Short mmCIF file of C-alpha atoms and ligand atoms in Angstrom, two decimals:
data_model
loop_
_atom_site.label_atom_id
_atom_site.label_comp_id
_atom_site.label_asym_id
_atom_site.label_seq_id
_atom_site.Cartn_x
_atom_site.Cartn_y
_atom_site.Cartn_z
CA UNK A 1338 37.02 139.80 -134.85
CA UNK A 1339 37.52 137.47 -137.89
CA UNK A 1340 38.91 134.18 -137.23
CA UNK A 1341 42.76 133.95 -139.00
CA UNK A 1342 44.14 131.27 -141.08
CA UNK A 1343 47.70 131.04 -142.68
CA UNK A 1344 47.81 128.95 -145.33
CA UNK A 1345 51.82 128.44 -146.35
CA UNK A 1346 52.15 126.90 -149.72
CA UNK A 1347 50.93 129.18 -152.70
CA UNK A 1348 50.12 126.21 -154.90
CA UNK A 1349 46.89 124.81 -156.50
CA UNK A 1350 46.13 123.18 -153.04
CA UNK A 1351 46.69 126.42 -150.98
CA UNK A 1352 45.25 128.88 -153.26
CA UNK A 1353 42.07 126.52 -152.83
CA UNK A 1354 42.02 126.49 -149.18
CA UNK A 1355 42.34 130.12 -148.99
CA UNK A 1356 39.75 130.72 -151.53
CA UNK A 1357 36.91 128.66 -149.22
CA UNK A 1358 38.23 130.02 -146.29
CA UNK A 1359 37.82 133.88 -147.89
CA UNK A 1360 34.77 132.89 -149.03
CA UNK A 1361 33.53 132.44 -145.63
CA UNK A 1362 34.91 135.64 -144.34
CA UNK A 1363 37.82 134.54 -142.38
CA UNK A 1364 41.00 136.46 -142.33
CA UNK A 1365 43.42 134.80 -144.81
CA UNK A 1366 47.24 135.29 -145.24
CA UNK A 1367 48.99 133.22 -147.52
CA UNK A 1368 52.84 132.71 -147.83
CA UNK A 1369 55.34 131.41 -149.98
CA UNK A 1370 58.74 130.80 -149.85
CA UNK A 1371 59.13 131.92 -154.17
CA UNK A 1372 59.10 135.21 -155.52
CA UNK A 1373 55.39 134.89 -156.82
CA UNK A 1374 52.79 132.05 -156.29
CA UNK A 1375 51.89 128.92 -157.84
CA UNK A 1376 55.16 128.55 -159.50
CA UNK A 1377 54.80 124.88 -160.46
CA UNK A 1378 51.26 125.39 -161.66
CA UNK A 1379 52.19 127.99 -164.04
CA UNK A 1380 55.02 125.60 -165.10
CA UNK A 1381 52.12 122.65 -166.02
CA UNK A 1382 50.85 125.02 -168.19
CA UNK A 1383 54.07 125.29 -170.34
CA UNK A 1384 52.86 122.02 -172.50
CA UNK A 1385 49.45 122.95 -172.42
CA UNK A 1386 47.60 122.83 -168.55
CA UNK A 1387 46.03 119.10 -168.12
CA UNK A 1388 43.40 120.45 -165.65
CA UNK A 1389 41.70 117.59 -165.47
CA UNK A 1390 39.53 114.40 -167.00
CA UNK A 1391 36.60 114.35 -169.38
CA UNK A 1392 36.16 110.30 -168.59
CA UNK A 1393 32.96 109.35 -166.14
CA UNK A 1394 33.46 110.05 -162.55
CA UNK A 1395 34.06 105.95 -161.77
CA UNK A 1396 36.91 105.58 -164.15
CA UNK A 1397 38.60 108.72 -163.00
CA UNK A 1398 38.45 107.80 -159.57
CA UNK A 1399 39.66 104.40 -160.15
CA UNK A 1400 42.42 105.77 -161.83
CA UNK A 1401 43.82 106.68 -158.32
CA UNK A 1402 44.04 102.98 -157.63
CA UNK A 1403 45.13 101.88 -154.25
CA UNK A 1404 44.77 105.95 -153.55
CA UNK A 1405 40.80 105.72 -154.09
CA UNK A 1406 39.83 105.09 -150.87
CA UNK A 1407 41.62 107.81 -149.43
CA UNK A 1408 40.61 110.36 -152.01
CA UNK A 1409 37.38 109.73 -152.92
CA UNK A 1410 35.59 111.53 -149.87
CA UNK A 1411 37.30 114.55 -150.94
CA UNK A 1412 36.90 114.44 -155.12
CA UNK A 1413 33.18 113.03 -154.44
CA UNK A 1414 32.46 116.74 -153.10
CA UNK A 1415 35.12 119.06 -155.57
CA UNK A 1416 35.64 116.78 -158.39
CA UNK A 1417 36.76 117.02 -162.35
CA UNK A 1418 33.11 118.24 -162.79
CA UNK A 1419 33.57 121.10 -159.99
CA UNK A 1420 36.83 122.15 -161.24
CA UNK A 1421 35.86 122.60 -164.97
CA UNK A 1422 33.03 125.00 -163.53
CA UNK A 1423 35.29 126.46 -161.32
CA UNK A 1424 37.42 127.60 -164.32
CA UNK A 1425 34.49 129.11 -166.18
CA UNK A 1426 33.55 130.95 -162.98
CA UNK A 1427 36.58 132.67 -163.64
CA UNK A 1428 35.86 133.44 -167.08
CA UNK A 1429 38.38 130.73 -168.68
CA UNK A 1430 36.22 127.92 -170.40
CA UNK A 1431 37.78 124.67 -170.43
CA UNK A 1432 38.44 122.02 -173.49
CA UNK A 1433 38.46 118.71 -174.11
CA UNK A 1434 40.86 117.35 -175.97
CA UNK A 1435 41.17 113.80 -178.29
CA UNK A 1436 41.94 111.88 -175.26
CA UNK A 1437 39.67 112.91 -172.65
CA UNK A 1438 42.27 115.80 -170.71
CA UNK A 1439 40.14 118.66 -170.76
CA UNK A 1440 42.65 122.04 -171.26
CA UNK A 1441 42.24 126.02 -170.16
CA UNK A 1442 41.19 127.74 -174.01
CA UNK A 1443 44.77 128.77 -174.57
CA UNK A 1444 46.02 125.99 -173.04
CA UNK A 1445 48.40 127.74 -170.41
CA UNK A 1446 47.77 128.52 -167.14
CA UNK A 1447 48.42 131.97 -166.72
CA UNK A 1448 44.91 133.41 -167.38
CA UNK A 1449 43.64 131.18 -165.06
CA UNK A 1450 46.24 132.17 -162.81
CA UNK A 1451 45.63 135.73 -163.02
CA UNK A 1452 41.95 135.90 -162.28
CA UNK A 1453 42.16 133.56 -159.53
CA UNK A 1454 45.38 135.30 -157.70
CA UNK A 1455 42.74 138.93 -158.58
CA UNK A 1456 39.44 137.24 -157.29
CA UNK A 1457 41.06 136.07 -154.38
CA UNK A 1458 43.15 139.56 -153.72
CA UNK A 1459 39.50 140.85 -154.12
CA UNK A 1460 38.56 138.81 -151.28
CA UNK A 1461 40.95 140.17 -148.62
CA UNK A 1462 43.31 137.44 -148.84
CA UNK A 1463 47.18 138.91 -148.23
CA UNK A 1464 50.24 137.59 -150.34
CA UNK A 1465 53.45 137.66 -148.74
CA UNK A 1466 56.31 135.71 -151.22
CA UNK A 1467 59.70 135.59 -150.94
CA UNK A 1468 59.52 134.55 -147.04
CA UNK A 1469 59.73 131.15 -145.90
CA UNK A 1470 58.39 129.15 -143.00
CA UNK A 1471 60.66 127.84 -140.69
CA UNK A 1472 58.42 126.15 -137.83
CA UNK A 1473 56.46 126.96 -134.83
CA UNK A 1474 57.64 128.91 -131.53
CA UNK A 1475 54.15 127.97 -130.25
CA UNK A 1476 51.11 126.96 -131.06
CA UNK A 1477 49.45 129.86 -132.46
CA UNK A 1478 52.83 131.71 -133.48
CA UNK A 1479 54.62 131.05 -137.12
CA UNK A 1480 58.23 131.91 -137.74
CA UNK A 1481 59.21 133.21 -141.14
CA UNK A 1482 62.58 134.25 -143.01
CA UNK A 1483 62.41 136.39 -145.76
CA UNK A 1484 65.33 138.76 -147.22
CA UNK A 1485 64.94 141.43 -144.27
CA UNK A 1486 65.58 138.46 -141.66
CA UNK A 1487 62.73 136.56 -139.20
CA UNK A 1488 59.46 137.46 -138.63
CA UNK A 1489 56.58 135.71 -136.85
CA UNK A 1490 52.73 135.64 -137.85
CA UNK A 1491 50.13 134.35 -135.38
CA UNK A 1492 47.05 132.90 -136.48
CA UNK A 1493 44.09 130.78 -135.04
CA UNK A 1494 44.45 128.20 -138.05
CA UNK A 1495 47.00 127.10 -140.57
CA UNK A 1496 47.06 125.06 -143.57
CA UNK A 1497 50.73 123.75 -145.04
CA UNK A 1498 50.48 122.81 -148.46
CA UNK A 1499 53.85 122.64 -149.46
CA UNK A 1500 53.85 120.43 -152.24
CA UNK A 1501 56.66 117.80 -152.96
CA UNK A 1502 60.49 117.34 -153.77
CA UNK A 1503 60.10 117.88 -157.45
CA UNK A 1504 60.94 120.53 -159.69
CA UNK A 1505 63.18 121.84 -156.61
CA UNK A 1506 63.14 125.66 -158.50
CA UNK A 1507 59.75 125.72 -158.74
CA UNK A 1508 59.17 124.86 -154.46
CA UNK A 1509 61.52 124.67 -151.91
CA UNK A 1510 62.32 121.08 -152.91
CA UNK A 1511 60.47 119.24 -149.50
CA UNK A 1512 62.63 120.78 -147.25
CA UNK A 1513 59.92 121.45 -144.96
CA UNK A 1514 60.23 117.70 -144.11
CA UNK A 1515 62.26 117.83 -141.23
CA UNK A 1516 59.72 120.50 -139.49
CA UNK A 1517 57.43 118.40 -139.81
CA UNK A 1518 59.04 115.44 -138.37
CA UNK A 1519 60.53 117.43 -135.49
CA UNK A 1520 57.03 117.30 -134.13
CA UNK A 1521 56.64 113.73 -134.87
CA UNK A 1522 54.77 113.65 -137.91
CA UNK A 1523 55.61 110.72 -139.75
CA UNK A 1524 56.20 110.83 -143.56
CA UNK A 1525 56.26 108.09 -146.56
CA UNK A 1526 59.38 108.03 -147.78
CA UNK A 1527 59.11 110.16 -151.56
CA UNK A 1528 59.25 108.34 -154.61
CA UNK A 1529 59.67 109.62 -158.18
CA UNK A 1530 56.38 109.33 -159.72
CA UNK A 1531 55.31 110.32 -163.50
CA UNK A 1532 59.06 110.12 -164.13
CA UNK A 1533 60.83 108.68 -167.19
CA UNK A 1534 62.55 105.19 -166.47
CA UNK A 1535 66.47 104.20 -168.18
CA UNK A 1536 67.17 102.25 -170.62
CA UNK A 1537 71.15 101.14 -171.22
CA UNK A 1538 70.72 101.99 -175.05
CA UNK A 1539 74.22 101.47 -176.88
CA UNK A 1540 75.33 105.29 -178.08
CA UNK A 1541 74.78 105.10 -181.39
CA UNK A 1542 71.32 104.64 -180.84
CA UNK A 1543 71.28 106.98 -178.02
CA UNK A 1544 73.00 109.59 -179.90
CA UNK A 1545 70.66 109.39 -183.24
CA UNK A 1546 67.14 108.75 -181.58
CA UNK A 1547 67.29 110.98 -177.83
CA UNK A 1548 63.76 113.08 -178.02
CA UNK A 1549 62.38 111.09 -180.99
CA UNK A 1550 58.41 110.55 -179.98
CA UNK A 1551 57.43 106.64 -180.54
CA UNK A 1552 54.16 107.22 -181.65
CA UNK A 1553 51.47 104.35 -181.66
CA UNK A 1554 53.03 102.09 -179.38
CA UNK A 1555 51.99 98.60 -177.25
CA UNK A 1556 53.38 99.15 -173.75
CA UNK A 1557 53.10 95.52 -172.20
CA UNK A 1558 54.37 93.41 -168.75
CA UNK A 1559 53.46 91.72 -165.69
CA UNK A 1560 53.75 93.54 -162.48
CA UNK A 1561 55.50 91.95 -159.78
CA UNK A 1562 52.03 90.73 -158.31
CA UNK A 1563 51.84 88.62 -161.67
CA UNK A 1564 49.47 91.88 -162.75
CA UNK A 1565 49.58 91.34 -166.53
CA UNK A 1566 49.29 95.59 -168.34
CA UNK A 1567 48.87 96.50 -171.85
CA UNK A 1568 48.26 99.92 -173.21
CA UNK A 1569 48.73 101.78 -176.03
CA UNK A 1570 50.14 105.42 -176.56
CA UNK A 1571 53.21 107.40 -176.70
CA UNK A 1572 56.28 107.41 -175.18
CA UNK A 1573 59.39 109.70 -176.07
CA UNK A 1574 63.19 107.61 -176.52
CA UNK A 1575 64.91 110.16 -174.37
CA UNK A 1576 69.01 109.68 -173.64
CA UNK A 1577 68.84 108.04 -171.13
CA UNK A 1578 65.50 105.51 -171.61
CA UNK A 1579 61.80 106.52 -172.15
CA UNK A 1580 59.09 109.16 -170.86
CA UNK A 1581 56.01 109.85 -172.07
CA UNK A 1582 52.72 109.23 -171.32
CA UNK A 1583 52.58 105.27 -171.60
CA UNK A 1584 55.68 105.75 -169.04
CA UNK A 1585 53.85 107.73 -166.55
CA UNK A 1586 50.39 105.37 -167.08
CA UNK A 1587 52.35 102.11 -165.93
CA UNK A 1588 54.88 104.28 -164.24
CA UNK A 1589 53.88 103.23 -160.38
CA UNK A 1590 53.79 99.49 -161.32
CA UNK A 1591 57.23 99.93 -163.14
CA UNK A 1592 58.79 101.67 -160.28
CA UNK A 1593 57.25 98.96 -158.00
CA UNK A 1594 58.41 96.57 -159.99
CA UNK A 1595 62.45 97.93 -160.13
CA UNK A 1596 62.20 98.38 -156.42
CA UNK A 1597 61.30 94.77 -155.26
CA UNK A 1598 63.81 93.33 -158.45
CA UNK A 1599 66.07 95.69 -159.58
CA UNK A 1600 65.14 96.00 -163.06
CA UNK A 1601 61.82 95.34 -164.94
CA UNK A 1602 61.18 93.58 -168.20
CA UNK A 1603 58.86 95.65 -170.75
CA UNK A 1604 58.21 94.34 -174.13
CA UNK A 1605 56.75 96.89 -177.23
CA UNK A 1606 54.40 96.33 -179.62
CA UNK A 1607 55.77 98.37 -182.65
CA UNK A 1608 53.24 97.57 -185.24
CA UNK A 1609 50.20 97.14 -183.46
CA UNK A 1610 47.92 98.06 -186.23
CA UNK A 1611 49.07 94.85 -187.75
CA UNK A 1612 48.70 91.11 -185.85
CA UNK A 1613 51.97 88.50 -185.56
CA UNK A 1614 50.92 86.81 -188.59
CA UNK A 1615 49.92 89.50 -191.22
CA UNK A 1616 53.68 91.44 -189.65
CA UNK A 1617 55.30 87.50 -190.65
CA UNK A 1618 53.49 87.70 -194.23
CA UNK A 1619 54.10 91.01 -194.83
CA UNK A 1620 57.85 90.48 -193.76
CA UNK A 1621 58.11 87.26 -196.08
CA UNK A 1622 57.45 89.26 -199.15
CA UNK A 1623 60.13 88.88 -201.66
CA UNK A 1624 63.20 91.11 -199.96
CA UNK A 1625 65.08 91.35 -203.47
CA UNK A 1626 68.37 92.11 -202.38
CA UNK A 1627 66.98 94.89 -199.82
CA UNK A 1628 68.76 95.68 -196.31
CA UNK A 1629 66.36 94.61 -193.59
CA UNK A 1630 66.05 98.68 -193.14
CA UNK A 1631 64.66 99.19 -196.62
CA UNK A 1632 62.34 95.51 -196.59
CA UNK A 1633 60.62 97.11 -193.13
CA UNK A 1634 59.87 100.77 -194.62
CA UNK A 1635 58.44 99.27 -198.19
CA UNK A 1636 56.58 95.94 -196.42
CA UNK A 1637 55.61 97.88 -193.14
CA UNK A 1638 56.24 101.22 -193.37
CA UNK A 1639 58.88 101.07 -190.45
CA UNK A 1640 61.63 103.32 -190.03
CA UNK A 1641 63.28 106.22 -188.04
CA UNK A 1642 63.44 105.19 -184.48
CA UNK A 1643 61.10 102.43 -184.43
CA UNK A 1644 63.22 100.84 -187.04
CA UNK A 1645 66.15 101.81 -184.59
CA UNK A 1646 65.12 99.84 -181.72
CA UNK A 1647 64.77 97.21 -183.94
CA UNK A 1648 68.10 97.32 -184.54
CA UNK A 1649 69.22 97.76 -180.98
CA UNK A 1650 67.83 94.78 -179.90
CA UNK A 1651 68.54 92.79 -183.11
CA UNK A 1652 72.35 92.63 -182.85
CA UNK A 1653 74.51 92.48 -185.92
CA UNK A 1654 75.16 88.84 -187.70
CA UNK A 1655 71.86 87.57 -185.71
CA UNK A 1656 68.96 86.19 -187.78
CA UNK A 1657 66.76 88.32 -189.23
CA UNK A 1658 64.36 85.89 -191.26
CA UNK A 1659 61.14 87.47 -191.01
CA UNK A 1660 59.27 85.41 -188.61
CA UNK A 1661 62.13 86.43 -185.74
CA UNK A 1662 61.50 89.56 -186.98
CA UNK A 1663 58.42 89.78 -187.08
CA UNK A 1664 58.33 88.36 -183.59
CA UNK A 1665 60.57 91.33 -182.47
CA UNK A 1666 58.34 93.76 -183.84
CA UNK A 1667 55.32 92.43 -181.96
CA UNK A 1668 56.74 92.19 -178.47
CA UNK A 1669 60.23 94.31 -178.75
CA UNK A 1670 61.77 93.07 -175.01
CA UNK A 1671 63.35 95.96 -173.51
CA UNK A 1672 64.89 96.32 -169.37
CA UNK A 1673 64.05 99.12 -167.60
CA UNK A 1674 67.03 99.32 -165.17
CA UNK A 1675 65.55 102.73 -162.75
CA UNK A 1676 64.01 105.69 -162.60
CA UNK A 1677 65.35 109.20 -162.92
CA UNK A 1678 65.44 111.06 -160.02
CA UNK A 1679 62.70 113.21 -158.17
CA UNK A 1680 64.22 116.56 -159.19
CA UNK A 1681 62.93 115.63 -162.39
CA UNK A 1682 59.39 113.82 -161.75
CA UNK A 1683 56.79 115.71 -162.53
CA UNK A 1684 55.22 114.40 -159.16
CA UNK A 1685 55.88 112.26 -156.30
CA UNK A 1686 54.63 109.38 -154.35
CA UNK A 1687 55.26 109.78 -150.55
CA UNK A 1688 54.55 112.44 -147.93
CA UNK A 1689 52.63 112.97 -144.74
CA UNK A 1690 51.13 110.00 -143.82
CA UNK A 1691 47.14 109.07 -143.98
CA UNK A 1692 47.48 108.35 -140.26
CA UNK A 1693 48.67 111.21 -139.16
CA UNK A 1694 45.71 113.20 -140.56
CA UNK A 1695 42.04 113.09 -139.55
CA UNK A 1696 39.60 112.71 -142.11
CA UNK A 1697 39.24 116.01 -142.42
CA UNK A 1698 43.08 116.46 -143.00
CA UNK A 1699 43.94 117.92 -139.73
CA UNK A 1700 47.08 116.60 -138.11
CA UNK A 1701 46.55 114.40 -135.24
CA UNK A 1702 49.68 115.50 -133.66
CA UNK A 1703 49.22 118.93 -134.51
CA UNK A 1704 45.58 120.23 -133.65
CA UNK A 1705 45.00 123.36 -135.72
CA UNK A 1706 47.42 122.44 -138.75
CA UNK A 1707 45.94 120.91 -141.79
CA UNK A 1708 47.40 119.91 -144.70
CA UNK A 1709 46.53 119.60 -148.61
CA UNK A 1710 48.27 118.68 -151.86
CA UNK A 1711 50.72 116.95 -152.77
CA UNK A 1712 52.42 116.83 -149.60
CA UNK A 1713 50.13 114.35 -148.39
CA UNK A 1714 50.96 110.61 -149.09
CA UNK A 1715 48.71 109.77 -152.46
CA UNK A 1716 50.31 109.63 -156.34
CA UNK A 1717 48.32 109.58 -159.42
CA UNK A 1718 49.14 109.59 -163.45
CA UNK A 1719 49.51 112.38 -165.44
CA UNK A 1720 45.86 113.55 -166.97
CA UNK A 1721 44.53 115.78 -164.69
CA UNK A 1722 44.55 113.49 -162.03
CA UNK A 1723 47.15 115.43 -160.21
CA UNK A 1724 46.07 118.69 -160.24
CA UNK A 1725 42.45 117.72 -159.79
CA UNK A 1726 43.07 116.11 -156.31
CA UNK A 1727 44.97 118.86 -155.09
CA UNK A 1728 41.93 121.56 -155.50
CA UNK A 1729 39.70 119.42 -153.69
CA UNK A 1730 42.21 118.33 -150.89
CA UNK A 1731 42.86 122.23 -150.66
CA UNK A 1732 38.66 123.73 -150.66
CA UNK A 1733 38.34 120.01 -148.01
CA UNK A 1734 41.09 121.94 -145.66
CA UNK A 1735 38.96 125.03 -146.00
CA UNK A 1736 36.20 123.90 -145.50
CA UNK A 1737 37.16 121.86 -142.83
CA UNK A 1738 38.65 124.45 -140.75
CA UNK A 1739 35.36 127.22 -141.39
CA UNK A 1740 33.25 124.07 -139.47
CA UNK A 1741 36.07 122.90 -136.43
CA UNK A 1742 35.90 123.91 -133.44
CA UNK A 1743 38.34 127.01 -134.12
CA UNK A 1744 35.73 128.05 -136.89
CA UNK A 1745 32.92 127.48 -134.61
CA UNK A 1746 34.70 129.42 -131.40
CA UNK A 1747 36.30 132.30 -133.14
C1 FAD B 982 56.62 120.17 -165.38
C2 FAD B 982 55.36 119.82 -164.66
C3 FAD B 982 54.18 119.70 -165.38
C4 FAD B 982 53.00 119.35 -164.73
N1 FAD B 982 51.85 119.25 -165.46
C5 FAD B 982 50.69 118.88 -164.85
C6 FAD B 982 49.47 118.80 -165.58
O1 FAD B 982 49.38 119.16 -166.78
N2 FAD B 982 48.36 118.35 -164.91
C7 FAD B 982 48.38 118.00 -163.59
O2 FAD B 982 47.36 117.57 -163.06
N3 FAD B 982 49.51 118.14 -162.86
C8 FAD B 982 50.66 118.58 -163.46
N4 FAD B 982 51.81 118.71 -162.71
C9 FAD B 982 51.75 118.45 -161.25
C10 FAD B 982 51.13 119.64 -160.49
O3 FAD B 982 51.72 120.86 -160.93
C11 FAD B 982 51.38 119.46 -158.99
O4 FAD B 982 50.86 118.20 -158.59
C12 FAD B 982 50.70 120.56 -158.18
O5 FAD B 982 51.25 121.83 -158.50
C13 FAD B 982 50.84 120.33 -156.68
O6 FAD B 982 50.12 121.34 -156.02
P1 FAD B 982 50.38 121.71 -154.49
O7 FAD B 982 49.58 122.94 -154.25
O8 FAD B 982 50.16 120.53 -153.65
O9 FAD B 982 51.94 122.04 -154.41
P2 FAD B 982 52.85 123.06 -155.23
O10 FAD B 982 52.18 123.50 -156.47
O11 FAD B 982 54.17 122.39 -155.34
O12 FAD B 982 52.95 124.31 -154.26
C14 FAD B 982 53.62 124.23 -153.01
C15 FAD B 982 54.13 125.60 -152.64
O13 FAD B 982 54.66 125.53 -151.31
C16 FAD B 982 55.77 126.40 -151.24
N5 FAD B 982 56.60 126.00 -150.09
C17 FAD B 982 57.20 124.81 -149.87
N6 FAD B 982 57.89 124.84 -148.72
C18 FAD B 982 57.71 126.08 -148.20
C19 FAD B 982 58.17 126.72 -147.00
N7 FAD B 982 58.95 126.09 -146.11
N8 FAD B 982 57.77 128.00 -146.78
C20 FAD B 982 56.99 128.67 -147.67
N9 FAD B 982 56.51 128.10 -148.80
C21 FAD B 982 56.88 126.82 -149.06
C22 FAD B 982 56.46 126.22 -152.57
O14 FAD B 982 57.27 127.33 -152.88
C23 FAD B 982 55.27 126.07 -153.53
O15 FAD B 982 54.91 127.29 -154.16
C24 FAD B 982 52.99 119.11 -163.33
C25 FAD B 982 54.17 119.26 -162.61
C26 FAD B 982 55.35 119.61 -163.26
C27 FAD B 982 56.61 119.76 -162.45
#
């Protein structure tokens, strides 16, 4: 007879462990709590799919940072590489974009989708949505709910990938947690990651500027280790502080940083085309009368909501001469006071802890369970990044399983 897996979690992670697994001829059923699969994955696509990174294999990986070590077994063998080829093996050729992120042609995810959820349907593996694991009654047994009530599945191997707390509509929001730690498992507590961070802007700034992009912007601070970062990019003003890809970049440093003090100090270069002294010259220009407004959009070319935050920070009946100004302009300091919460990250630090996992991501307490994804306790930007580690930590659980000792028995 064929050896059986469940894998529970129809994500990116999941799908990938089931594909390996069906590959290799085993008997694959995958369930998910949602109607249909891959829920959040489809959602990625909505702004165009960041599958992954065109950058050299080093830099990507070190973009992981204290993760590397952890990940770097796993994206050495299924990598950014891997994954664009993967995509063309389903007929969907991949782009690169300005920046590096390499995109699906089309940009969404549904194609991709589609001829992965038929190749692997081809392959034998079963879909049952809509039902929703609850736990163990033994080893080898699985309890489900789904609308017509409980239901068990038995199976020689499982794989959770259950994702994180995010996006609760698109998952089941982590509450799988306390299964896990009814057995003992031991998680890291979650974190918002890739999140925006708040901002106490006064509301008339708030009310004209919410959603305005800040294009061509200096992010720099010093991380509580002393860490001094600079980058430039984009962020978005949003109503209650900034997002946006600068945001997310920084964002685990940031949220490090308002965790140890309570708030962190951020400063923005808003004319970085331009160095302190040309911004001071260009400032000192005759001003003829003009309102500080009108002098930065004819000297600089300043205005809209760059201008604005100029203004927030600049209070009323304080001096404006033009090398304060210009001083302002250069290093603009702003206090990030939080993060929003986890509902509303587009990932999330935290999860099943390295420890309780063996290198090949079965749990220690749990012989015959791996796990993938982002359930596990890792975090990475936005850029691919995300998506890219939870393929290969899914096809590593596959594989993993097809050459244990279940796979080997069976
Ligand atoms: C808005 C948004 C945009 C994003 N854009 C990008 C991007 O462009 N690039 C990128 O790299 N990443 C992006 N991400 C992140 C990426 O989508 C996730 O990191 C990835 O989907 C995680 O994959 P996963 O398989 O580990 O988990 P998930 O995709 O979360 O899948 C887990 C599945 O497990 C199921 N489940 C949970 N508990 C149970 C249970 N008890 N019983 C049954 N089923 C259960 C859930 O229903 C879910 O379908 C984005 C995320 C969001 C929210």
């Amino acid at each position: 007879m064929r050896p059986s897996v469940l894998v529970v979690g129809a994500g990116p992670a999941g799908l990938s462990a089931a594909e390996v697994l069906s590959q290799a001829g085993w008997s694959v059923t995958v369930v998910d709590a949602l109607g249909s699969a891959a829920r959040k994955f489809l959602r990625a696509g909505v702004g165009g799919l960041n599958l992954t990174h065109s950058q050299p294999l080093e830099a990507f990986l070190e973009t992981y940072g204290p993760h590397r070590p952890r990940l770097e077994p796993y994206l050495g063998r299924f990598g950014p590489a891997e994954l664009q080829a993967w995509a063309g093996g389903l007929g969907v050729s991949v782009f690169t974009g300005t920046s590096g992120k390499v995109f699906p042609q089309g940009m969404g995810a549904a194609p991709l989708l589609e001829a992965w959820l038929a190749r692997l349907s081809r392959q034998g593996v079963i879909f049952r949505t809509g039902a929703r694991w609850m736990g163990w009654s033994s080893q080898r047994d699985w309890e489900f709910e789904d609308s017509g009530g409980a239901f068990r599945l038995e199976a020689d191997a499982g794989v959770l990938a259950l994702g994180g707390p995010t996006w609760p509509n698109l998952g089941t929001g982590g509450s799988w947690v306390s299964l896990l730690e009814a057995k003992g498992v031991t998680l890291a507590p979650w974190r918002p990651a890739n999140v925006g961070f708040t901002v106490d802007w006064s509301p008339v700034f708030r009310e004209k500027f919410a959603f305005q992009p800040l294009k061509e912007t200096v992010l720099t601070f010093r991380s509580v280790e002393g860490t001094p970062w600079r980058r430039k990019g984009e962020l978005m003003v949003t109503p209650w502080g900034l997002e946006g890809g600068l945001m997310y970049a920084a964002g685990a440093r940031l949220r490090n940083g308002i965790e140890a003090e309570g708030r962190m100090a951020v400063a923005l270069d808003l004319a970085p085309g331009r160095d302190l002294n040309r911004v001071e010259a260009d400032l000192s220009r005759p001003r003829q009368g003009r309102s500080l407004s009108t002098h930065l959009q004819k000297t600089l070319g300043l205005a809209g909501v760059k201008a604005g935050l100029l203004r927030e920070v600049l209070k009323p009946g304080s001096p404006d001469d033009p090398s304060r100004v210009a001083q302002l302009l250069k290093a603009l300091p702003l206090t990030l006071t939080g993060t929003r919460p986890l509902a509303e990250a587009i990932s999330a630090a935290g999860g099943v802890r390295w420890d309780e996992l063996t290198p090949e991501l079965e749990l220690r307490r749990l012989p015959g369970v791996w796990c993938a994804g982002e359930m596990i306790d890792w975090e990475a930007p936005t850029g691919g990044y995300l998506l890219t580690a939870c393929f290969s930590l899914g096809r590593a659980a596959g594989e993993a399983i097809i050459n244990s000792r279940i796979g080997q028995e069976t």
